[in-house]
Short mmCIF file of C-alpha atoms in Angstrom, two decimals:
data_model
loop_
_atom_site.label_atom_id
_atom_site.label_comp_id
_atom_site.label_asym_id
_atom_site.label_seq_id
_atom_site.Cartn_x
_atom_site.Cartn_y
_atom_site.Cartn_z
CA UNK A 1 0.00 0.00 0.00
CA UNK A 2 1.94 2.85 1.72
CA UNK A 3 5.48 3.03 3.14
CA UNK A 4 6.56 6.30 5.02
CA UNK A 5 10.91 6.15 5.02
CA UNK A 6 13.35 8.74 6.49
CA UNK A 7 16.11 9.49 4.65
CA UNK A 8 18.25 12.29 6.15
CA UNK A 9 16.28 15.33 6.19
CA UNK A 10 13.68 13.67 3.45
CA UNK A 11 10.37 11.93 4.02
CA UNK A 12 9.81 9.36 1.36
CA UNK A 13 6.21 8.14 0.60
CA UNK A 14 6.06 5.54 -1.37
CA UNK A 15 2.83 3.53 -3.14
CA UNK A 16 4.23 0.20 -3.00
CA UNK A 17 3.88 -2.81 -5.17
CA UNK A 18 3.07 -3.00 -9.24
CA UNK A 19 -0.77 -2.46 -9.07
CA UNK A 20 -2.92 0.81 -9.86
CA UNK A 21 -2.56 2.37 -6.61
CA UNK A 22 -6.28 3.07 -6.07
CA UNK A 23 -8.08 4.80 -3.18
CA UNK A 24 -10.32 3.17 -1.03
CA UNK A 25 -10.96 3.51 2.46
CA UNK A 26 -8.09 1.85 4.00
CA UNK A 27 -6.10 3.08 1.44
CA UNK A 28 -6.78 6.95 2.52
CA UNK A 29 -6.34 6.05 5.98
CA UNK A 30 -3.17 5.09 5.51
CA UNK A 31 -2.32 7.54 3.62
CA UNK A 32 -3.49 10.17 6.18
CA UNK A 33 -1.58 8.31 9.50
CA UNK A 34 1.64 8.30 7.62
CA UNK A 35 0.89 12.01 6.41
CA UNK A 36 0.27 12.64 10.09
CA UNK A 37 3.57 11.00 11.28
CA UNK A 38 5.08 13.12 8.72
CA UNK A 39 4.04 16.36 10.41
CA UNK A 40 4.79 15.16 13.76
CA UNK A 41 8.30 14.34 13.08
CA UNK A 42 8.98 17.56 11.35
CA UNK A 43 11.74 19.64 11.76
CA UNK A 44 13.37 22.99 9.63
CA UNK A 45 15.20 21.43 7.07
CA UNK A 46 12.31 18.63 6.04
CA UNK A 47 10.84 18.19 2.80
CA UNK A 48 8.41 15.55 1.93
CA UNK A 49 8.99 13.56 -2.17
CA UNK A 50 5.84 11.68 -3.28
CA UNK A 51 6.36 8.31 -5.17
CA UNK A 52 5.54 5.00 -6.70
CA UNK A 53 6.69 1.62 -7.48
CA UNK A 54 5.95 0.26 -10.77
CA UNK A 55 3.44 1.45 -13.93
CA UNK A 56 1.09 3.67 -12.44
CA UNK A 57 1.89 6.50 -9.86
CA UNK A 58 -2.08 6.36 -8.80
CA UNK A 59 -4.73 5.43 -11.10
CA UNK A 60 -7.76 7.29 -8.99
CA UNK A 61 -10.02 6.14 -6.65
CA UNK A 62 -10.98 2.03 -6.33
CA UNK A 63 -14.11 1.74 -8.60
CA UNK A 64 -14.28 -1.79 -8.09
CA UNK A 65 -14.89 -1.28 -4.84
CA UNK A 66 -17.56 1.23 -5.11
CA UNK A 67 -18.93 -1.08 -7.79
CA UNK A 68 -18.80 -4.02 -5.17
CA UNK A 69 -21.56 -1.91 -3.42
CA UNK A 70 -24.18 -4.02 -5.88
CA UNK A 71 -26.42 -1.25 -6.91
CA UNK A 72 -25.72 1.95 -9.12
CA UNK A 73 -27.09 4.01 -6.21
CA UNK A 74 -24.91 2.39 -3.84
CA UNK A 75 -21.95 2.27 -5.95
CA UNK A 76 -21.92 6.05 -6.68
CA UNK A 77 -22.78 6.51 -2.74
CA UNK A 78 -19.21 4.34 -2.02
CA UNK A 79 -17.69 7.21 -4.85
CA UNK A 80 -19.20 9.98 -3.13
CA UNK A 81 -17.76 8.31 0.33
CA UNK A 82 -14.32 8.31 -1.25
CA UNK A 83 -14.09 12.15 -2.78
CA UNK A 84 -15.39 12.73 0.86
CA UNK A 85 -12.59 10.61 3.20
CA UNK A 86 -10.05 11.83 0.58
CA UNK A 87 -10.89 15.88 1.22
CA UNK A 88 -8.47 15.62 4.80
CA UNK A 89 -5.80 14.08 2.82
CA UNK A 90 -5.82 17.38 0.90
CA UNK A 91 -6.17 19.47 3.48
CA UNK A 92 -2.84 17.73 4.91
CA UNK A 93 -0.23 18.20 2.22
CA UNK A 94 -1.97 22.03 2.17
CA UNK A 95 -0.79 22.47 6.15
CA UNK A 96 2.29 20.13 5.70
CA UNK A 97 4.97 22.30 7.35
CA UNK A 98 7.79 21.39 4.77
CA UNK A 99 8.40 21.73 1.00
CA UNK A 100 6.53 18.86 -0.97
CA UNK A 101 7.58 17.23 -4.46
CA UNK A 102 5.66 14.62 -6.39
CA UNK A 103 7.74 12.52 -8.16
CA UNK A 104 5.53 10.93 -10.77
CA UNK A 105 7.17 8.06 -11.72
CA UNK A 106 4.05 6.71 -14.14
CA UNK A 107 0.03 7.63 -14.66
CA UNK A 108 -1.60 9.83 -12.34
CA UNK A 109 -4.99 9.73 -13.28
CA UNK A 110 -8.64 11.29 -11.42
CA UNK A 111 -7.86 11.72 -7.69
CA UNK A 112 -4.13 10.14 -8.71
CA UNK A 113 -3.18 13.14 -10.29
CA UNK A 114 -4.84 15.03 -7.48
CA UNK A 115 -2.59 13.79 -5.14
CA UNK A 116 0.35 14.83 -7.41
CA UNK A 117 -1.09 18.48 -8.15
CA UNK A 118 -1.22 19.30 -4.22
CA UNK A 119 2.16 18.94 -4.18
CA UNK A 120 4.35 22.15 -4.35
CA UNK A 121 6.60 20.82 -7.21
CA UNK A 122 5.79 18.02 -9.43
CA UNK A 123 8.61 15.74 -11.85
CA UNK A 124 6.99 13.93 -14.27
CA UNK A 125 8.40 11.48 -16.49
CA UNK A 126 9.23 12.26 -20.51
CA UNK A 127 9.28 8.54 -21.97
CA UNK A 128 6.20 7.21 -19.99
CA UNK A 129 3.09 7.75 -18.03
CA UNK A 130 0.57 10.87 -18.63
CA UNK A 131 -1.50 12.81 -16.82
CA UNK A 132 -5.12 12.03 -17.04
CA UNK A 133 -8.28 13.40 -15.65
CA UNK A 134 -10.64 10.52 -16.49
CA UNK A 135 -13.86 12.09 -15.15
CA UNK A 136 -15.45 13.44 -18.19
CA UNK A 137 -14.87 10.04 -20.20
CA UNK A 138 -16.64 8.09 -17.57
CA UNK A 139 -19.27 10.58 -16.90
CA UNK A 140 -18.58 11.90 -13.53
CA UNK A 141 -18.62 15.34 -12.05
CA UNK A 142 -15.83 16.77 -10.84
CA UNK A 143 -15.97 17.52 -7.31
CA UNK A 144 -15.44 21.24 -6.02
CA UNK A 145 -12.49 20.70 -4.19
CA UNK A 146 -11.03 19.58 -7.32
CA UNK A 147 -12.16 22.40 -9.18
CA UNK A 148 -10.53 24.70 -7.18
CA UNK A 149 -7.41 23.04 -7.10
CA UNK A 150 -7.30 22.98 -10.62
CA UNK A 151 -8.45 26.70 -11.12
CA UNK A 152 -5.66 27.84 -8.35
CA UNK A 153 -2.78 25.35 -9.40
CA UNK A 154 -3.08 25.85 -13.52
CA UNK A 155 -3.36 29.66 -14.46
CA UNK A 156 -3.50 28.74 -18.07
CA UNK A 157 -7.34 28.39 -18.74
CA UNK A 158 -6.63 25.98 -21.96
CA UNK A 159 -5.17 23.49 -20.06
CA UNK A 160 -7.46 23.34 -17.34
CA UNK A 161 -10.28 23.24 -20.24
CA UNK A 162 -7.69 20.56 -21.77
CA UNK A 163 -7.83 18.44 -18.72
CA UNK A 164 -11.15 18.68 -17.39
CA UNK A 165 -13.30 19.10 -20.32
CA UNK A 166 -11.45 17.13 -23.26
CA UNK A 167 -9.68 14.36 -20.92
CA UNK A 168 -6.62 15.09 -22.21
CA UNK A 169 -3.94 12.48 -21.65
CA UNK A 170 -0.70 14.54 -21.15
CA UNK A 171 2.67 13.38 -21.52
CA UNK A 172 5.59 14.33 -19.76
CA UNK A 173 7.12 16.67 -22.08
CA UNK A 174 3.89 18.51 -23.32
CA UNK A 175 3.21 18.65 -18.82
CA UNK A 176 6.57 20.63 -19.07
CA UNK A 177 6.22 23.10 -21.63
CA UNK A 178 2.59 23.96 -20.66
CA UNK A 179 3.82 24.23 -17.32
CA UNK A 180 1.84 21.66 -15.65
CA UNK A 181 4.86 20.29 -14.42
CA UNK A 182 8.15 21.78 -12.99
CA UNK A 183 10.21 19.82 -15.23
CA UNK A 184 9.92 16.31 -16.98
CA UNK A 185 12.77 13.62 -17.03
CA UNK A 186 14.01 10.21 -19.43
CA UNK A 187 13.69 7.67 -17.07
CA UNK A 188 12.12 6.78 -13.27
CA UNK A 189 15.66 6.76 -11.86
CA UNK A 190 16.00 9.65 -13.48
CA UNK A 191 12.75 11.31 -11.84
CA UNK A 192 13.54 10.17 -8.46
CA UNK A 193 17.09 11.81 -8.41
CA UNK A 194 15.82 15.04 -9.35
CA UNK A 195 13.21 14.55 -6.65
CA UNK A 196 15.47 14.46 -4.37
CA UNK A 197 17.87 16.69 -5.75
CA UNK A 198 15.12 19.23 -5.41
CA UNK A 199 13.40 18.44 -2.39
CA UNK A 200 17.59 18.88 -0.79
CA UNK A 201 17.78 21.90 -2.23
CA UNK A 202 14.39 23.20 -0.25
CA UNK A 203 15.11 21.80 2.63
CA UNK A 204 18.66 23.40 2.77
CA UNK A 205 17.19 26.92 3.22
CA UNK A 206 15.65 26.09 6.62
CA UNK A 207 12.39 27.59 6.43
CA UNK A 208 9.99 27.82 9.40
CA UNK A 209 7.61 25.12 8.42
CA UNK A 210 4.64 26.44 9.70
CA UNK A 211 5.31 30.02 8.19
CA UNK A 212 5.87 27.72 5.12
CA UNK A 213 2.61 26.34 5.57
CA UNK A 214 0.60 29.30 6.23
CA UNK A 215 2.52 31.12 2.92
CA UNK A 216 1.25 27.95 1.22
CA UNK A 217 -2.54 28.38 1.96
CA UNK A 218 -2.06 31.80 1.28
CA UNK A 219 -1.60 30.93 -2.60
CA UNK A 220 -4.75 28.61 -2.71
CA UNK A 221 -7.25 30.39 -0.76
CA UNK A 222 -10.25 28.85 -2.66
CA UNK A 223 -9.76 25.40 -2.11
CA UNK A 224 -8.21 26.55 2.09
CA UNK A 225 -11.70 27.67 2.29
CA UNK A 226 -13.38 24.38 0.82
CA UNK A 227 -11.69 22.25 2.56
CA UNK A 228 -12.09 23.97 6.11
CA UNK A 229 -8.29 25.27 6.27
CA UNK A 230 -7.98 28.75 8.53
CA UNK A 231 -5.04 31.06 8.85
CA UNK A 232 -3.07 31.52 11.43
CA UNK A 233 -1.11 34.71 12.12
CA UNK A 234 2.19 34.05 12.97
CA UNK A 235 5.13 36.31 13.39
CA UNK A 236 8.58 34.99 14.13
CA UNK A 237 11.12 37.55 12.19
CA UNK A 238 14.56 37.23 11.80
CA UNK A 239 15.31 41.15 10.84
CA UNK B 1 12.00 60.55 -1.18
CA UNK B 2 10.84 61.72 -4.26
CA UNK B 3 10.20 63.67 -6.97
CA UNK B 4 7.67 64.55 -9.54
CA UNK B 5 7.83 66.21 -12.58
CA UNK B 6 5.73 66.87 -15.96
CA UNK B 7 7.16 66.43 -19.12
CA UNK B 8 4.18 66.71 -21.77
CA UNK B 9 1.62 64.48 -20.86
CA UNK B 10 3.88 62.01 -18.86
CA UNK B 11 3.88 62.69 -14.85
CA UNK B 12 7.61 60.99 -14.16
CA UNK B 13 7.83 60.08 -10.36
CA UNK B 14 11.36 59.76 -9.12
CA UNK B 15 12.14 57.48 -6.16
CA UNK B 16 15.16 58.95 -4.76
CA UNK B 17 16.82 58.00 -1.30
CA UNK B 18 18.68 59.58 1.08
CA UNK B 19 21.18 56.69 1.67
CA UNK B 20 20.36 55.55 -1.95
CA UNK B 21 19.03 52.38 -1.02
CA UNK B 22 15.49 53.61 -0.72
CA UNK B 23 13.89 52.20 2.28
CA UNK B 24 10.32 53.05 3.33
CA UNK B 25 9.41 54.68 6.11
CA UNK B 26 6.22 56.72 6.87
CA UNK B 27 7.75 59.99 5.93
CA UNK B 28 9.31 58.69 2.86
CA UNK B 29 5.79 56.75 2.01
CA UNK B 30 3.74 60.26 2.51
CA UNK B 31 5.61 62.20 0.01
CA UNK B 32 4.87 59.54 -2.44
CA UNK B 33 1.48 59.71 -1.68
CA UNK B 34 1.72 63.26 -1.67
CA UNK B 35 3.53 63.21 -5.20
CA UNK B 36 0.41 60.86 -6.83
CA UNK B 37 -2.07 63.46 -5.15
CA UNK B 38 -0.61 66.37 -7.04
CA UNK B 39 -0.29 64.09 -10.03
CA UNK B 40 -4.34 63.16 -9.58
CA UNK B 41 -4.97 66.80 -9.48
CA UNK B 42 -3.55 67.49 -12.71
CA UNK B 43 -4.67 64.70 -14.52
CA UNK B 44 -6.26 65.02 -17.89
CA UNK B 45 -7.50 62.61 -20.55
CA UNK B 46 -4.23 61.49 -21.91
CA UNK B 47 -2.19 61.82 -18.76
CA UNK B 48 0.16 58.78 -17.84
CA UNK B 49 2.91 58.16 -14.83
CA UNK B 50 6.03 56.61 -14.99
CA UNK B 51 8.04 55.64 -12.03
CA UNK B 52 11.68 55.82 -11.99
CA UNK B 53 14.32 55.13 -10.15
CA UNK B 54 18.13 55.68 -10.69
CA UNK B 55 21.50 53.10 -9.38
CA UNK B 56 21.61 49.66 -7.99
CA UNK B 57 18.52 49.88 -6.07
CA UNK B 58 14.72 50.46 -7.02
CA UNK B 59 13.32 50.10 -3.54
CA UNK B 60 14.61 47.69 -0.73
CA UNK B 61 11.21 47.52 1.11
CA UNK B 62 10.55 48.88 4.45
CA UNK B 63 13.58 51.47 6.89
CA UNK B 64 14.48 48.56 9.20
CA UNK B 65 16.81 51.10 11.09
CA UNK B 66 13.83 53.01 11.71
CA UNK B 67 11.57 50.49 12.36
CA UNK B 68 14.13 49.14 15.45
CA UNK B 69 15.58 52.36 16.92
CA UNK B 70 12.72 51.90 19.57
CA UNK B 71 13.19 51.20 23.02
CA UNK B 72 11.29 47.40 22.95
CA UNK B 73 10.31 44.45 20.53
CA UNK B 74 6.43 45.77 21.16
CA UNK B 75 7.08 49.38 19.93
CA UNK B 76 8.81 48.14 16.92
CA UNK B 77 6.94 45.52 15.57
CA UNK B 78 3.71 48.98 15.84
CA UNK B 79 6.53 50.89 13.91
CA UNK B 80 6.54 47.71 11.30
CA UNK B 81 2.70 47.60 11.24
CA UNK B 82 2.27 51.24 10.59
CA UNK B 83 4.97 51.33 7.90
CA UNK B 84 2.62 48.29 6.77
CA UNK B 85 -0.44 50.43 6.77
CA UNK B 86 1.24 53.40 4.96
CA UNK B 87 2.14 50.78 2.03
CA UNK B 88 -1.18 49.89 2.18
CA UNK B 89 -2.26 53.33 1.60
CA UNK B 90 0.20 54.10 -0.94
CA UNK B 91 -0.99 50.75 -3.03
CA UNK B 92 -4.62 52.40 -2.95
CA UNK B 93 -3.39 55.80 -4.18
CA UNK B 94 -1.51 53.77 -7.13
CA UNK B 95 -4.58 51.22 -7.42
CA UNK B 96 -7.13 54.44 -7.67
CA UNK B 97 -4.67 57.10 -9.76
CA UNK B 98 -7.30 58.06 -13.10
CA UNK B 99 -4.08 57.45 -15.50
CA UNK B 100 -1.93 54.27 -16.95
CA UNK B 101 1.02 53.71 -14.95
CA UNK B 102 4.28 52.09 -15.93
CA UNK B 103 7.36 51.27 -13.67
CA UNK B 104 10.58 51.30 -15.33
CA UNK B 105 12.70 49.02 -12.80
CA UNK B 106 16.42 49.77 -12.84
CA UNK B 107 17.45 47.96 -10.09
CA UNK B 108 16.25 45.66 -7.23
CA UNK B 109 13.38 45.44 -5.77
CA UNK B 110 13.33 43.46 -2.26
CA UNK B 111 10.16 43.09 0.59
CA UNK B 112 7.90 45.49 1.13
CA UNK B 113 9.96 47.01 -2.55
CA UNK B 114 8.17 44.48 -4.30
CA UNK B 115 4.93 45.74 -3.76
CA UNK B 116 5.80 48.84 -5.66
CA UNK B 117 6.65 48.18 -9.12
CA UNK B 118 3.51 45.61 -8.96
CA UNK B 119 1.21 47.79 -7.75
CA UNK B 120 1.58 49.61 -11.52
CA UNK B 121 -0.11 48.66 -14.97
CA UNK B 122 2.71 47.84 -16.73
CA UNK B 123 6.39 47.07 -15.18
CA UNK B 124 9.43 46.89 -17.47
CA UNK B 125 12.87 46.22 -16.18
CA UNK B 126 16.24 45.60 -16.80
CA UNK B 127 17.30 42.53 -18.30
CA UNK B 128 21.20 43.00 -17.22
CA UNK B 129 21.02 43.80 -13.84
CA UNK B 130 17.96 43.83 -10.87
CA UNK B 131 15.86 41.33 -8.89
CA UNK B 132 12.57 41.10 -7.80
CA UNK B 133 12.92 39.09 -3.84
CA UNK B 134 10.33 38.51 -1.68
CA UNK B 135 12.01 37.37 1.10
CA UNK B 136 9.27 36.74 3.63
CA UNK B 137 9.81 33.44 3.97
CA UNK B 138 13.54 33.47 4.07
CA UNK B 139 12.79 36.23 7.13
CA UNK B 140 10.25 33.99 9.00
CA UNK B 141 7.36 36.24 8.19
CA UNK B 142 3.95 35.30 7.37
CA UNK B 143 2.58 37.59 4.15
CA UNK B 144 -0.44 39.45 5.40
CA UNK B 145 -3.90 38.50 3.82
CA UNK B 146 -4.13 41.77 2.03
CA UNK B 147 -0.88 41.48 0.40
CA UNK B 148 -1.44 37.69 -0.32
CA UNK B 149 -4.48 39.11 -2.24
CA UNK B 150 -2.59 41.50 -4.08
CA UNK B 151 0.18 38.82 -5.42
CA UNK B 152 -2.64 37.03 -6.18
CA UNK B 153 -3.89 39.85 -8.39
CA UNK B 154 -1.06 39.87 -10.11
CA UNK B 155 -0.08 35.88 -11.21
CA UNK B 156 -1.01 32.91 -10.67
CA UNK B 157 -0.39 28.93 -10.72
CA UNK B 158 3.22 28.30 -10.20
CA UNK B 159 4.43 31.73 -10.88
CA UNK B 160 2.53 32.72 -7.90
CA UNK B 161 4.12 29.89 -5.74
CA UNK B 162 7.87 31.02 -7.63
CA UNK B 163 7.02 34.53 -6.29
CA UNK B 164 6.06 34.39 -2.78
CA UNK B 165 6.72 30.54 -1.74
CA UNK B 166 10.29 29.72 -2.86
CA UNK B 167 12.56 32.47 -1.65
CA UNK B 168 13.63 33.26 -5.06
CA UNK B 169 15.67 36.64 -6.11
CA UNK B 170 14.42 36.35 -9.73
CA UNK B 171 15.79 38.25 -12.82
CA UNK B 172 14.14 40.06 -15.47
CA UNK B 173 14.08 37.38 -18.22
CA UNK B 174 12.35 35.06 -15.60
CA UNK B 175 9.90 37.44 -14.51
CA UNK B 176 9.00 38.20 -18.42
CA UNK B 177 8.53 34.60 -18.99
CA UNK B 178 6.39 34.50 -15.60
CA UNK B 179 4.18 36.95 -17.18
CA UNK B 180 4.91 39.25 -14.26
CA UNK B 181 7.22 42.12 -16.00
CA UNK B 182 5.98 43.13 -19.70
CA UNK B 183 9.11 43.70 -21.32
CA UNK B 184 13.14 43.73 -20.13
CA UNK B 185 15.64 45.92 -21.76
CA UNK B 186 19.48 46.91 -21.30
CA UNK B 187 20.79 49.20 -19.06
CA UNK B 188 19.68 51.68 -16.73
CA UNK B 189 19.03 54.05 -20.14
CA UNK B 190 17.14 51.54 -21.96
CA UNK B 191 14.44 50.77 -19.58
CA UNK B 192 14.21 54.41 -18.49
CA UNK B 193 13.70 55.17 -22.07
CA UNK B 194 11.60 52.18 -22.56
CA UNK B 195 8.78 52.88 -19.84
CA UNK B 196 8.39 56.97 -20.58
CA UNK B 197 7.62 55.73 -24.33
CA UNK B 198 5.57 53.22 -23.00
CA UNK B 199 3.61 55.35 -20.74
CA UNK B 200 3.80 57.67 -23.75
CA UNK B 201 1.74 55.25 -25.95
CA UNK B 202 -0.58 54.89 -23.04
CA UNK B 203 -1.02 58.00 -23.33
CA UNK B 204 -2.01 58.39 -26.56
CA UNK B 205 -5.51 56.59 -25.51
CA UNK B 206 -6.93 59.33 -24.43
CA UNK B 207 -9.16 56.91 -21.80
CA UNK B 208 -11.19 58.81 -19.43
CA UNK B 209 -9.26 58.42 -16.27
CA UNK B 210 -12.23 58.25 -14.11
CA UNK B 211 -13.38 55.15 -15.68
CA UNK B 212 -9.73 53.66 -16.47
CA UNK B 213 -9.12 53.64 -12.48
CA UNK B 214 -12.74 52.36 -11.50
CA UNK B 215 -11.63 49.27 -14.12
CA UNK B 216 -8.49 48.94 -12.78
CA UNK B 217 -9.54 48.66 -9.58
CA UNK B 218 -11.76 45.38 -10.55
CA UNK B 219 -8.49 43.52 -11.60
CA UNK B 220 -7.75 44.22 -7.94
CA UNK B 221 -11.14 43.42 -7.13
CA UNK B 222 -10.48 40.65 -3.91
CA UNK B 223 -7.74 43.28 -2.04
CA UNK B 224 -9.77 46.23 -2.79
CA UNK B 225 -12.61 44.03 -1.22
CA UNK B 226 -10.92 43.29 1.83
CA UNK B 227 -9.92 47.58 2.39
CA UNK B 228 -13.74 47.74 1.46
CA UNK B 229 -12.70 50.26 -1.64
CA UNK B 230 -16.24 50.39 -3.46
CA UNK B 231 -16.25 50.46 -7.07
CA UNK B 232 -18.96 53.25 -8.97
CA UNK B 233 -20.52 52.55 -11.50
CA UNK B 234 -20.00 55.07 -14.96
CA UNK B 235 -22.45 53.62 -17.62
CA UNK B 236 -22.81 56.62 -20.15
CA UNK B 237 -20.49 55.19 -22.79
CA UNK B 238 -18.80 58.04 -24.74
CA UNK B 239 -19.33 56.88 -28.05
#
């Protein structure tokens, strides 16, 4: 599922194993203990890299599972369930108290590529995987916190139309020069050494995480407000 | 402080500093307020302002020197807040002035400093020499609300984040391919040169400066919401 790893001054999450990497319950809480422990054993200096094992970075949430409900009705409640438990995940890398980098190593698709966009830097790979919001092409909404994610992370308007309303499937390099992504490499070993190349370099200037944090919300104050984030006014200079 | 002058149709404001660094205090910030005041006065369809600054420096934010020679922490953090409150002011006098503005940056432009050049139209700067750093992070310091809005204003996406979230002291070039500056140029001549012919061409326009400044102030329309700056209406088009 999910592995949490210290390396130095570096969190490492990893989605283990060579399957989709799909959201369900247990999943998320997973997801959102380790994300916890992450914040708890913060310090100045931490950063936090994002990655995968195998094909698929995270292919969205586990429709066979909602599926496994038996009904339509009950199906789309287990969906509705999902883009509820998976809100607090959010809100968590928003208020993580460290510089965060997704390193996606293959697809990120629906809620998958969700995960990857509330990161503050995302490496993509060039030669394989895309970005993919599925939603449109198996007629779902899009849920708000998404929306506003999307509308506060991508300021170009023709991508955001791209990926929401045409189900783009984005490669690597295209990610990079629309500026999807901060920058798009040959290979996974590749990805993961710029990761954490880049999440080093962050965590070398020694920022006050929770300054860091609140600076962070700052930038994405629709989605803060959607998913129940305040602001906390906090003063420590160094003048 | 400062210094205005008309040449034609072009108001030129001239940031000058008494120890050439240009750091804002209070008195300094009033006699740019001052300066845009007279400028408002004698405003007339096909008036335009261009700020200018001469050496290294284009403003270095807020007089820390003046802002500590206090007896305790308490009285100069109120001597930080009201320098704070007279940028704010300032920002509405540029946000509300019934001409185009254009800030020709020659130099750098650090903290508080930032907020100047923004808080025009149009910003060109040098391509050879000059930063824009907001180094709020780097100093510990949360960004007020206000100002958050007003960054937000200007970009978005991860410009935005590059701006306020990353500690970056970022170069002309950049900025132009952030979106944030319009156009860089050599030297301290060329981008002098460069923003009074741009303000010229402004000029030329003719708008009505009542109604340019009530549409300006609706790009601004979140931080002008939160100083509860009400927009008027003018709807007798003059075809």
């Amino acid at each position: 599922m999910c592995t949490l790893e210290k390396r130095g001054n570096l969190f490492i999450l990893t989605f283990t194993g060579e399957d989709q990497h799909r959201f369900n319950p247990n999943v998320i809480g997973s997801l959102l203990s380790l994300l916890s422990q992450v914040k708890a054993e913060a310090t100045r200096g931490s950063a936090l890299i994002t990655q995968a094992q195998g094909k698929f970075f995270s292919n969205g949430f586990d429709l066979d599972w909602a599926q496994a409900a038996g009904s339509e009705q009950g199906a789309a409640e287990r969906l509705h369930h999902m883009v509820d438990l998976f809100k607090p995940v959010i809100a968590a890398l928003l208020s993580l108290p460290m510089p965060t980098v997704a390193a996606i190593t293959g697809h990120a698709a629906a809620v998958g590529f969700v995960l990857a966009l509330s990161h503050d830097y995302l490496i993509m790979r060039k030669d394989r995987g895309v970005l993919y919001m599925s939603e449109v092409d198996i007629a779902l909404t899009i849920p708000d916190y998404f929306n506003a994610l999307f509308r506060e992370k991508i300021g170009d308007a023709s991508v955001r139309r791209d990926f929401l309303l045409r189900g783009l499937k984005m490669k690597g390099d295209e990610a990079e020069k629309r500026g999807v992504v901060e920058a798009a490499y040959g290979g996974e070993a590749e990805v993961k050494q710029a990761s954490v190349h880049l999440a080093e370099n962050l965590g070398k200037r020694k920022w006050h995480g929770e300054v860091y944090a609140e600076i962070r919300k700052g930038l994405y104050p629709q989605l803060s407000a959607i998913l129940g984030l305040t602001h906390k006014a906090y003063t420590i200079a160094r003048l | 402080m400062c210094s205005l002058e008309k040449r034609g149709n072009l108001f030129i404001l001239t940031l000058t500093g008494k120890n050439v660094v240009h750091r804002l205090n209070p008195e300094v910030l009033s006699s740019i307020i001052s300066a845009l005041s007279r400028a408002k006065a004698e405003s007339t369809r096909g008036s335009a302002l261009v700020t200018v600054s001469h050496g290294k420096f284009f403003c270095n934010g807020f007089d820390l020197d003046w802002v500590n020679a206090t007896g305790s922490k308490q009285e100069a953090q109120q001597r930080f807040d009201y320098s704070l409150d007279c940028l704010t002011q300032l920002v509405q006098a540029f946000i509300s002035l019934p001409m185009p503005t254009v800030a020709a940056v020659n130099g750098h432009a650090a903290a508080a400093g930032v907020v100047i050049p923004l808080c025009h139209d149009y910003v060109v700067m040098r391509r050879d020499r000059g930063v824009l750093y907001v180094n709020d992070l780097e100093m510990g310091l949360k960004i007020p609300e206000l100002y958050m809005a007003f960054f937000r204003a200007k970009t978005s996406g991860w410009a935005l984040r590059d701006l306020v979230l990353r500690g970056l002291k970022i170069k002309g070039e950049e900025l132009l391919k952030m979106g944030i500056v319009d156009a860089v140029y050599d030297g301290e001549e060329g981008v002098t040169n460069a923003g009074m012919k741009m303000a010229d061409n402004l000029a030329r326009r003719k708008w009505d400066g009542e109604v340019y400044a009530e549409i300006r102030k609706g790009l601004y329309s979140e931080f002008c919401g939160m100083l509860g700056i009400a927009s008027k209406a003018i709807g007798t088009p003059k075809l």
